[in-house]
Coordinates of C-alpha atoms and ligand atoms in Angstrom, one line a residue:
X1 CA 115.4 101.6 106.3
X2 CA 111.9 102.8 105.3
X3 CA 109.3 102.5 108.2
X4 CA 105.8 101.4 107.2
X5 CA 102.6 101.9 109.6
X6 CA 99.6 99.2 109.3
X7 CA 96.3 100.8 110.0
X8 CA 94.4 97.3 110.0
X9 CA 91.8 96.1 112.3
X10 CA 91.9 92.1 111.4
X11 CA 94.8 91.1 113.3
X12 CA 95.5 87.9 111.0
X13 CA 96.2 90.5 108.4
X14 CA 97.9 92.8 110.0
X15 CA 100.1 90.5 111.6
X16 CA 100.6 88.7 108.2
X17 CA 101.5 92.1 106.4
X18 CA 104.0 92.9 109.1
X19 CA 105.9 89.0 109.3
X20 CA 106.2 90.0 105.0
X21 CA 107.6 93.6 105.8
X22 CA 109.7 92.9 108.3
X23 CA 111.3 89.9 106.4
X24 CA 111.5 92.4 103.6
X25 CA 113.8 94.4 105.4
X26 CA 111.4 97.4 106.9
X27 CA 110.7 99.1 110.0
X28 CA 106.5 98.5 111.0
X29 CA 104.2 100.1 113.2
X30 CA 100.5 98.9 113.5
X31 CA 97.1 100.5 114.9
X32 CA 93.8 98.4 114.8
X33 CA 91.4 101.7 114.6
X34 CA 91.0 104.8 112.6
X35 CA 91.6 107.1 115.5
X36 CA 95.0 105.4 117.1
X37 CA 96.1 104.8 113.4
X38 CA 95.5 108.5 112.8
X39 CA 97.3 109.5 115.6
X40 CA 100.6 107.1 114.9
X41 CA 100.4 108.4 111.1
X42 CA 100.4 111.8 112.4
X43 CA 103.7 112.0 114.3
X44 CA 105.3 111.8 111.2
X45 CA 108.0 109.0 111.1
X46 CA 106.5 107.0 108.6
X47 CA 107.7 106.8 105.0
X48 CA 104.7 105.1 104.0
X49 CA 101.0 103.9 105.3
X50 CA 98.6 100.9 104.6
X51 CA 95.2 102.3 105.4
X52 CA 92.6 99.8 105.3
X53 CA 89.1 101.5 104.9
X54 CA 86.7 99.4 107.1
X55 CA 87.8 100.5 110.3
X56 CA 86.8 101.3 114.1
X57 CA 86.4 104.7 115.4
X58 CA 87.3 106.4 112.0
X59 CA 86.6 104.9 108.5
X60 CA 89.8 104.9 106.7
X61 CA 88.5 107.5 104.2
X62 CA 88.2 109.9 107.1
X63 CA 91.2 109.1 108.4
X64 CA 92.8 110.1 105.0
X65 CA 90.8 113.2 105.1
X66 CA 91.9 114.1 108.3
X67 CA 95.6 112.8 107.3
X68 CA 96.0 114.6 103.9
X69 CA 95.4 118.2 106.0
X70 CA 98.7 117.7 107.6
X71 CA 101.2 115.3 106.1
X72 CA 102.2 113.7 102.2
X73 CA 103.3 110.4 103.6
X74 CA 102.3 108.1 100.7
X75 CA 98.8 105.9 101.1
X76 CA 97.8 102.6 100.2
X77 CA 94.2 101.8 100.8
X78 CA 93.2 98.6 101.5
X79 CA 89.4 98.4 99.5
X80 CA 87.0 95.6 99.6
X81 CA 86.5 94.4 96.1
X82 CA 84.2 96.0 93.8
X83 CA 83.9 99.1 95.7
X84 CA 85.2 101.8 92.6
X85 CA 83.4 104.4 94.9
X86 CA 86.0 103.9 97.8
X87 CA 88.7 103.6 95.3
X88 CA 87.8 106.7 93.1
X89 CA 87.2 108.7 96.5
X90 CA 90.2 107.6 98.3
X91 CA 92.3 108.2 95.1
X92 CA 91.1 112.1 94.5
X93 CA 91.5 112.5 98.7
X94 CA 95.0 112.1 98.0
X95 CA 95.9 108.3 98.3
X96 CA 98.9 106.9 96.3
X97 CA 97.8 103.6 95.5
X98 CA 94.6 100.8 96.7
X99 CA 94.9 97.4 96.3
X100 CA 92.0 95.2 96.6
X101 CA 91.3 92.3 99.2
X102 CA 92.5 89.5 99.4
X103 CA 95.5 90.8 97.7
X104 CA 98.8 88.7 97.1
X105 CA 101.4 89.8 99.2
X106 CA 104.2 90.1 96.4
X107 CA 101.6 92.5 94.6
X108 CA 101.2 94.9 98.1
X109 CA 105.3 94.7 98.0
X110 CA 105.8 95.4 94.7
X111 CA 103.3 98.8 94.6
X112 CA 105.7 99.9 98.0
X113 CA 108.4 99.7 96.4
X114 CA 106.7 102.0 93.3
X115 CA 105.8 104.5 95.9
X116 CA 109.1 104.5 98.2
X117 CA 111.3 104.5 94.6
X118 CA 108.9 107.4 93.4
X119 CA 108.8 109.6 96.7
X120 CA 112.4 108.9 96.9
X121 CA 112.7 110.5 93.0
X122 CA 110.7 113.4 94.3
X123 CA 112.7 113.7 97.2
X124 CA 115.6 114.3 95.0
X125 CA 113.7 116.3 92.7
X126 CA 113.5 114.3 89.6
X127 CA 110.2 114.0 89.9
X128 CA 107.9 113.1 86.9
X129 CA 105.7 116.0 86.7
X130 CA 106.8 119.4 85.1
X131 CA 109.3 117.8 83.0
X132 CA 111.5 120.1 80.6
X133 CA 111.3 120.2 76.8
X134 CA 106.8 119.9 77.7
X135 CA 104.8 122.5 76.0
X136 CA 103.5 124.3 78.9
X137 CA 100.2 124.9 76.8
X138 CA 98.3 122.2 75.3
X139 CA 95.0 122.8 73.2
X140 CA 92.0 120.4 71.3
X141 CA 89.6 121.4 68.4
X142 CA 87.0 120.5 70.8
X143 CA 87.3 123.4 72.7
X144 CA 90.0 122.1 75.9
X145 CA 92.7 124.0 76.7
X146 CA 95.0 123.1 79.6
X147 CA 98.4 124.6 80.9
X148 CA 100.4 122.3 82.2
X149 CA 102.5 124.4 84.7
X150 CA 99.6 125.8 86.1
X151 CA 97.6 123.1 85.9
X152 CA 94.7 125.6 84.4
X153 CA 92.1 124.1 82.2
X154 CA 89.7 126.0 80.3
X155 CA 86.4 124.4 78.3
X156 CA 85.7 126.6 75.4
X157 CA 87.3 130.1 77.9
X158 CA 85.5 128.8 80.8
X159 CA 87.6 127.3 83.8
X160 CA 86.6 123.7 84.7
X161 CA 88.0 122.6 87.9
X162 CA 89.4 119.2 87.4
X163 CA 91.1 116.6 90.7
X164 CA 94.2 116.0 90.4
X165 CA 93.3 112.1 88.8
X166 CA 91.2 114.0 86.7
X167 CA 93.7 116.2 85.4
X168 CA 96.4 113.6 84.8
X169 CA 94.0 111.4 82.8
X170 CA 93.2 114.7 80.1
X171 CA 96.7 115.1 80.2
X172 CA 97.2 111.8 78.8
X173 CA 94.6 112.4 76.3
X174 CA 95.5 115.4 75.2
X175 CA 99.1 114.5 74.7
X176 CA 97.9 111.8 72.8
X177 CA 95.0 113.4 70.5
X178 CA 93.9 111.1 67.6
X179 CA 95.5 108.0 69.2
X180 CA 92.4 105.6 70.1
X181 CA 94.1 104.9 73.7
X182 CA 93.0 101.7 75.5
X183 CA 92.3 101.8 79.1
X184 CA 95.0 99.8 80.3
X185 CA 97.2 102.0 78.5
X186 CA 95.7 105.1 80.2
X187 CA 95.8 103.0 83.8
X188 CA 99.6 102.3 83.4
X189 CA 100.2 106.3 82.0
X190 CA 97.8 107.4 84.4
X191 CA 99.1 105.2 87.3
X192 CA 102.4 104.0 86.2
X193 CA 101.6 100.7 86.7
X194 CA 98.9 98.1 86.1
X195 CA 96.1 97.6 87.9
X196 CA 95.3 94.0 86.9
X197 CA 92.0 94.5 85.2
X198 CA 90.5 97.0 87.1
X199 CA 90.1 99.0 84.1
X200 CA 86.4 100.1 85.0
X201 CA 88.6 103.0 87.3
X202 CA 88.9 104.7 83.7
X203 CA 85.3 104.5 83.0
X204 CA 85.0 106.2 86.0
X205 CA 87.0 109.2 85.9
X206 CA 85.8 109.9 81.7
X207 CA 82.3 110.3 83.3
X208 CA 83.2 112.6 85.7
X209 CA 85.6 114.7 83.0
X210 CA 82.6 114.9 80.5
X211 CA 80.4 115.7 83.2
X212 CA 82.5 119.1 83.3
X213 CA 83.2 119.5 80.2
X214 CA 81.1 118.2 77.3
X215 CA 80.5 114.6 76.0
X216 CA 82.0 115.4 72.6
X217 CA 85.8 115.8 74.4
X218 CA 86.6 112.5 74.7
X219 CA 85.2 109.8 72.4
X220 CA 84.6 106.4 73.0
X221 CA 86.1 104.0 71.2
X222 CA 83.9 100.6 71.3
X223 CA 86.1 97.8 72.1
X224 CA 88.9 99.7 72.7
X225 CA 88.9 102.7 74.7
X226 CA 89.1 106.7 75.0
X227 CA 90.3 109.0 72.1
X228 CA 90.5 112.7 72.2
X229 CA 90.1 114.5 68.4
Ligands
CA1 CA1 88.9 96.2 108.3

């Protein structure tokens, strides 16, 4: 059975998420600071760690950091609402999934079970990146050129150094080109999954891919969403 850690400072919480994962059927662990939670994440049984970000000792942010250097176990960050800076962060330092408090528990189980189903899938090598039968090059009027093995991209010959998020979400574009795509559409391509409304996460990650490129790659399409020419 898969083993989860709980990185959680409020003990009615953390308590409350363990009673719902045990139940569930999983193995738990818990650490109420950044630094014992970094140390229990580190020795490496874990298929899977909730990371809350307003910690003692270590934020959970640095305790990603300090995480990602040694170890893929999948993340989910637990965010304070409204925070899209935590979430964008934690996302590009290599987190798997947030979910926002106060959170429904079903919603937390269901996103484990996408993760553990997912890293299971890699596991076994049917992962979803680098699929056959995908053109390995893909390239826009505008000037983007991206190779999807290499993960390369190139604005009009020069390299632009995309995150990972980053990349994915051109991707998605550029597969798409002349298709008005609407940001819930690019979350659940993007993601895999929806992200209940928290759409502004696109917004995000557009500004920062225009901010290395040009404004003219992606347009906006008012009242809709993102569309690549
Ligand atoms: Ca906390």
């Amino acid at each position: 059975m898969s083993r989860i850690l709980i990185i959680e400072d409020e003990e009615k919480i953390s308590r409350f998420v363990e009673l719902e994962l045990m139940h569930e059927g999983y193995e738990t662990g818990k650490a109420a600071d950044g630094r014992s939670g970094l140390e229990e994440a580190l020795k490496g049984d874990y298929d899977l760690v909730i990371l809350d970000i307003m910690l003692p000792e270590l934020s959970g942010i640095e305790v990603l950091r300090r995480l990602r250097k040694e170890s893929a176990v999948p993340v989910i960050l637990l965010t304070a609402r409204d925070s899209v800076t935590d979430k964008v962060t934690g996302l590009d330092m290599g987190a798997n999934d947030y979910i926002t408090k106060p959170f429904a528990i079903e919603e937390l189980l269901a996103r484990i079970r996408v993760i553990l189903r997912n890293a299971e899938a890699q596991a076994e090598g049917r992962g979803s990146d680098g699929g056959k039968g995908d053109p390995a090059v893909l390239s826009s009027d505008c000037g983007i050129e991206m190779n999807t093995d290499s993960h390369a991209v190139h604005y009009k010959g020069k390299a632009v150094e995309l995150t990972n998020r980053e990349f994915i979400l051109l991707k998605i574009l550029m597969e798409n080109r002349g298709v008005a795509m609407s940001r819930e559409r690019l979350l659940s391509e993007a993601w895999g999954y929806d992200y209940y409304g928290e759409t502004n996460i696109i917004d995000v990650y557009v500004r920062y891919i225009r901010q290395k490129t040009s404004d003219d790659v992606i347009r906006t399409i008012r009242g809709v969403g993102y569309m690549m020419e």
